[in-house]
Amino acid sequence: AQSVTQLGSHVSVSEGALVLLRCNYSSSVPPYLFWYVQYPNQGLQLLLKYTTGATLVKGINGFEAEFKKSETSFHLTKPSAHMSDAAEYFCAVSDGNTPLVFGKGTRLSVIA
Amino acid sequence: ETGVTQTPRHLVMGMTNKKSLKCEQHLGHNAMYWYKQSAKKPLELMFVYNFKEQTENNSVPSRFSPECPNSSHLFLHLHTLQPEDSALYLCASSQDKAYEQYFGPGTRLTVT
């Protein structure tokens, strides 16, 4: 069975600083990996996904993530944080046969 | 309408009431999901439907009753709820049960 661990339930960065949200996964088969963002009182929105091919994946709003098989990681980054990036971020994994398994989420705060 | 819609957006109900949540997807997807999101708790997958057939029921109490009349519509019938059932209920859909999911905005349920 797959599982996801998001390190840090809350991350705080200054506006303009690098954003790094960590995600490690466990899967017995090559995984499909996803990052979602949730703004207050809204549903989850897909930021980016990795299925096969290029391991560096670019998403919306300037975010990207890199699949590192040797480290079983799929960390989310953004070079320069904006106030509008403040939200909850969820990493998810699928084995290609069963529904996505979501992590517990990381709340990102951006300080002016 | 585009994407995934949910109605109502907010619902307050007493413990003896019966109400229903509605979800509709306009994406031509084959799988639909109900999630419960409580404050300070991980996202909880409740039910999964694939081609109108229920494929997962994650030990959800019988006071929650799902219905999927076709691939575009999903309902969650509620009766004799408890205060701890107060949460954000999210609906999602995907092309197939292992693919990326697209979420609705959620229904904020308060049980009094």
Short mmCIF file of C-alpha atoms in Angstrom, two decimals:
data_model
loop_
_atom_site.label_atom_id
_atom_site.label_comp_id
_atom_site.label_asym_id
_atom_site.label_seq_id
_atom_site.Cartn_x
_atom_site.Cartn_y
_atom_site.Cartn_z
CA ALA A 1 0.00 0.00 0.00
CA GLN A 2 1.12 3.51 -0.69
CA SER A 3 1.67 6.21 1.88
CA VAL A 4 2.78 9.83 1.96
CA THR A 5 4.65 11.75 4.63
CA GLN A 6 4.73 15.52 4.54
CA LEU A 7 7.46 16.86 6.80
CA GLY A 8 6.29 19.88 8.74
CA SER A 9 2.64 20.64 9.34
CA HIS A 10 3.40 24.36 9.16
CA VAL A 11 6.06 26.21 7.18
CA SER A 12 6.60 29.95 7.38
CA VAL A 13 8.64 31.95 4.85
CA SER A 14 9.24 35.61 4.11
CA GLU A 15 7.82 37.16 0.98
CA GLY A 16 10.37 36.72 -1.81
CA ALA A 17 12.09 33.79 -0.12
CA LEU A 18 12.38 30.25 -1.43
CA VAL A 19 9.45 27.94 -0.71
CA LEU A 20 10.31 24.29 -0.01
CA LEU A 21 7.59 21.85 1.04
CA ARG A 22 8.74 18.30 1.64
CA CYS A 23 7.00 15.09 0.60
CA ASN A 24 8.25 11.53 0.90
CA TYR A 25 6.27 8.59 -0.38
CA SER A 26 6.16 4.84 -0.07
CA SER A 27 5.05 2.71 -3.00
CA SER A 28 5.79 -0.84 -4.13
CA VAL A 29 5.44 0.14 -7.80
CA PRO A 30 6.46 3.24 -9.78
CA PRO A 31 4.27 5.94 -8.35
CA TYR A 32 2.14 8.68 -9.76
CA LEU A 33 2.70 11.79 -7.63
CA PHE A 34 0.67 14.93 -7.18
CA TRP A 35 0.67 18.25 -5.36
CA TYR A 36 -2.56 20.08 -4.53
CA VAL A 37 -3.23 23.49 -2.98
CA GLN A 38 -6.24 24.43 -0.86
CA TYR A 39 -7.18 28.01 -0.07
CA PRO A 40 -9.50 28.71 2.88
CA ASN A 41 -13.06 27.47 2.40
CA GLN A 42 -12.28 26.04 -1.02
CA GLY A 43 -11.66 22.63 -2.53
CA LEU A 44 -8.28 21.24 -3.48
CA GLN A 45 -6.73 22.44 -6.74
CA LEU A 46 -4.19 20.42 -8.70
CA LEU A 47 -0.82 22.21 -8.82
CA LEU A 48 1.20 19.62 -10.72
CA LYS A 49 1.65 15.91 -11.30
CA TYR A 50 4.32 13.37 -12.17
CA THR A 51 3.44 10.16 -14.00
CA THR A 52 6.35 9.24 -16.25
CA GLY A 53 9.11 10.99 -18.18
CA ALA A 54 10.89 14.14 -17.06
CA THR A 55 11.48 14.08 -13.33
CA LEU A 56 11.29 17.86 -12.93
CA VAL A 57 7.67 18.87 -13.25
CA LYS A 58 6.44 22.42 -13.62
CA GLY A 59 3.02 23.44 -12.39
CA ILE A 60 0.81 26.44 -12.03
CA ASN A 61 1.65 29.63 -10.10
CA GLY A 62 5.41 29.15 -10.56
CA PHE A 63 5.65 25.93 -8.54
CA GLU A 64 7.71 22.92 -9.54
CA ALA A 65 8.58 19.54 -8.04
CA GLU A 66 11.27 16.97 -8.68
CA PHE A 67 10.75 13.22 -8.50
CA LYS A 68 13.76 11.58 -6.89
CA LYS A 69 13.36 7.82 -6.91
CA SER A 70 16.50 7.15 -4.87
CA GLU A 71 15.22 9.42 -2.11
CA THR A 72 11.52 8.49 -2.54
CA SER A 73 10.82 12.20 -2.51
CA PHE A 74 8.71 14.69 -4.44
CA HIS A 75 9.43 18.05 -2.83
CA LEU A 76 7.58 21.19 -3.98
CA THR A 77 9.51 24.40 -4.57
CA LYS A 78 8.98 27.96 -5.69
CA PRO A 79 11.88 30.42 -6.04
CA SER A 80 10.10 33.45 -4.62
CA ALA A 81 7.08 33.35 -2.31
CA HIS A 82 4.13 35.69 -2.77
CA MET A 83 1.54 36.57 -0.16
CA SER A 84 -1.03 34.84 -2.35
CA ASP A 85 0.80 31.51 -1.90
CA ALA A 86 -0.38 31.26 1.70
CA ALA A 87 -2.53 28.11 1.75
CA GLU A 88 -2.58 24.41 2.67
CA TYR A 89 -0.59 22.11 0.40
CA PHE A 90 -1.18 18.38 0.00
CA CYS A 91 1.04 15.75 -1.56
CA ALA A 92 -0.61 12.60 -2.93
CA VAL A 93 0.49 9.27 -4.40
CA SER A 94 -1.15 6.62 -6.54
CA ASP A 95 0.06 3.21 -7.71
CA GLY A 96 -1.90 3.49 -10.93
CA ASN A 97 -4.63 1.10 -9.79
CA THR A 98 -6.15 2.59 -6.65
CA PRO A 99 -7.33 6.05 -5.63
CA LEU A 100 -4.91 8.73 -4.54
CA VAL A 101 -3.55 8.62 -1.01
CA PHE A 102 -3.11 12.09 0.45
CA GLY A 103 -0.64 13.37 3.00
CA LYS A 104 -1.74 15.29 6.08
CA GLY A 105 -0.98 18.64 4.50
CA THR A 106 1.43 21.50 5.16
CA ARG A 107 0.17 24.96 5.93
CA LEU A 108 2.29 27.64 4.27
CA SER A 109 2.39 31.10 5.81
CA VAL A 110 4.05 34.00 3.97
CA ILE A 111 5.31 36.91 6.05
CA ALA A 112 5.48 40.39 4.58
CA GLU B 1 -21.17 25.25 -15.30
CA THR B 2 -17.71 23.79 -15.50
CA GLY B 3 -15.66 21.47 -13.35
CA VAL B 4 -17.16 20.05 -10.19
CA THR B 5 -20.03 21.80 -8.43
CA GLN B 6 -21.46 21.14 -4.97
CA THR B 7 -24.68 22.29 -3.38
CA PRO B 8 -25.40 23.61 -0.90
CA ARG B 9 -22.19 25.42 0.02
CA HIS B 10 -23.27 25.76 3.64
CA LEU B 11 -25.68 23.64 5.67
CA VAL B 12 -26.76 23.78 9.29
CA MET B 13 -28.84 20.87 10.50
CA GLY B 14 -30.10 19.44 13.74
CA MET B 15 -29.27 15.94 14.83
CA THR B 16 -32.73 14.65 13.91
CA ASN B 17 -32.87 16.20 10.44
CA LYS B 18 -32.45 14.50 7.10
CA LYS B 19 -30.61 16.36 4.36
CA SER B 20 -28.70 15.61 1.18
CA LEU B 21 -25.54 16.98 -0.36
CA LYS B 22 -25.29 17.10 -4.13
CA CYS B 23 -22.27 16.93 -6.39
CA GLU B 24 -22.17 17.25 -10.16
CA GLN B 25 -19.19 16.95 -12.45
CA HIS B 26 -19.07 18.38 -15.97
CA LEU B 27 -15.76 16.78 -16.94
CA GLY B 28 -16.94 13.48 -18.41
CA HIS B 29 -15.18 11.53 -15.68
CA ASN B 30 -15.98 7.97 -14.62
CA ALA B 31 -15.02 8.03 -10.93
CA MET B 32 -16.42 10.16 -8.11
CA TYR B 33 -15.49 10.51 -4.46
CA TRP B 34 -16.71 11.86 -1.13
CA TYR B 35 -14.18 13.17 1.40
CA LYS B 36 -14.57 14.54 4.91
CA GLN B 37 -12.22 17.29 6.03
CA SER B 38 -12.31 18.18 9.72
CA ALA B 39 -10.25 20.86 11.41
CA LYS B 40 -6.77 19.63 12.33
CA LYS B 41 -7.41 16.15 10.88
CA PRO B 42 -6.19 14.55 7.66
CA LEU B 43 -8.41 14.35 4.62
CA GLU B 44 -10.65 11.28 5.03
CA LEU B 45 -11.80 9.33 1.98
CA MET B 46 -15.37 8.18 2.60
CA PHE B 47 -16.69 6.61 -0.59
CA VAL B 48 -15.50 5.86 -4.11
CA TYR B 49 -17.70 5.22 -7.13
CA ASN B 50 -16.34 3.99 -10.45
CA PHE B 51 -18.74 3.74 -13.40
CA LYS B 52 -21.63 4.25 -10.92
CA GLU B 53 -20.59 1.27 -8.81
CA GLN B 54 -19.39 1.77 -5.24
CA THR B 55 -15.86 0.41 -4.99
CA GLU B 56 -14.83 1.72 -1.57
CA ASN B 57 -16.56 2.42 1.71
CA ASN B 58 -14.00 3.30 4.33
CA SER B 59 -15.89 2.21 7.44
CA VAL B 60 -18.25 5.15 7.21
CA PRO B 61 -21.17 5.15 9.70
CA SER B 62 -24.52 4.21 8.22
CA ARG B 63 -25.91 7.67 8.98
CA PHE B 64 -24.05 8.66 5.78
CA SER B 65 -25.62 7.09 2.69
CA PRO B 66 -24.18 7.73 -0.77
CA GLU B 67 -26.01 7.52 -4.05
CA CYS B 68 -24.62 7.66 -7.58
CA PRO B 69 -27.45 7.59 -10.15
CA ASN B 70 -25.09 8.23 -13.08
CA SER B 71 -21.44 9.09 -13.71
CA SER B 72 -22.10 12.83 -13.47
CA HIS B 73 -24.00 13.00 -10.19
CA LEU B 74 -23.19 11.97 -6.64
CA PHE B 75 -25.28 12.48 -3.53
CA LEU B 76 -24.59 12.08 0.16
CA HIS B 77 -27.73 11.52 2.21
CA LEU B 78 -27.45 12.50 5.85
CA HIS B 79 -29.64 11.45 8.77
CA THR B 80 -29.38 11.52 12.57
CA LEU B 81 -25.93 13.08 12.45
CA GLN B 82 -23.75 13.84 15.46
CA PRO B 83 -21.96 17.12 16.28
CA GLU B 84 -18.62 15.47 15.44
CA ASP B 85 -19.87 15.10 11.86
CA SER B 86 -19.51 18.86 11.41
CA ALA B 87 -16.87 19.31 8.73
CA LEU B 88 -16.18 20.35 5.16
CA TYR B 89 -17.46 17.66 2.79
CA LEU B 90 -15.62 17.56 -0.49
CA CYS B 91 -16.61 15.87 -3.70
CA ALA B 92 -14.09 14.99 -6.39
CA SER B 93 -14.02 13.26 -9.75
CA SER B 94 -11.37 11.67 -11.95
CA GLN B 95 -11.15 10.05 -15.35
CA ASP B 96 -10.31 6.76 -13.68
CA LYS B 97 -9.99 5.88 -10.01
CA ALA B 98 -6.17 6.11 -10.06
CA TYR B 99 -5.91 9.39 -11.98
CA GLU B 100 -5.68 12.93 -10.67
CA GLN B 101 -8.82 14.13 -8.95
CA TYR B 102 -10.66 17.39 -9.48
CA PHE B 103 -12.43 18.80 -6.46
CA GLY B 104 -15.55 20.80 -5.89
CA PRO B 105 -15.62 23.77 -3.49
CA GLY B 106 -17.12 21.71 -0.68
CA THR B 107 -20.15 21.89 1.59
CA ARG B 108 -19.53 23.30 5.06
CA LEU B 109 -21.77 21.23 7.34
CA THR B 110 -22.60 22.21 10.90
CA VAL B 111 -24.57 19.80 13.07
CA THR B 112 -26.27 21.40 16.06
#
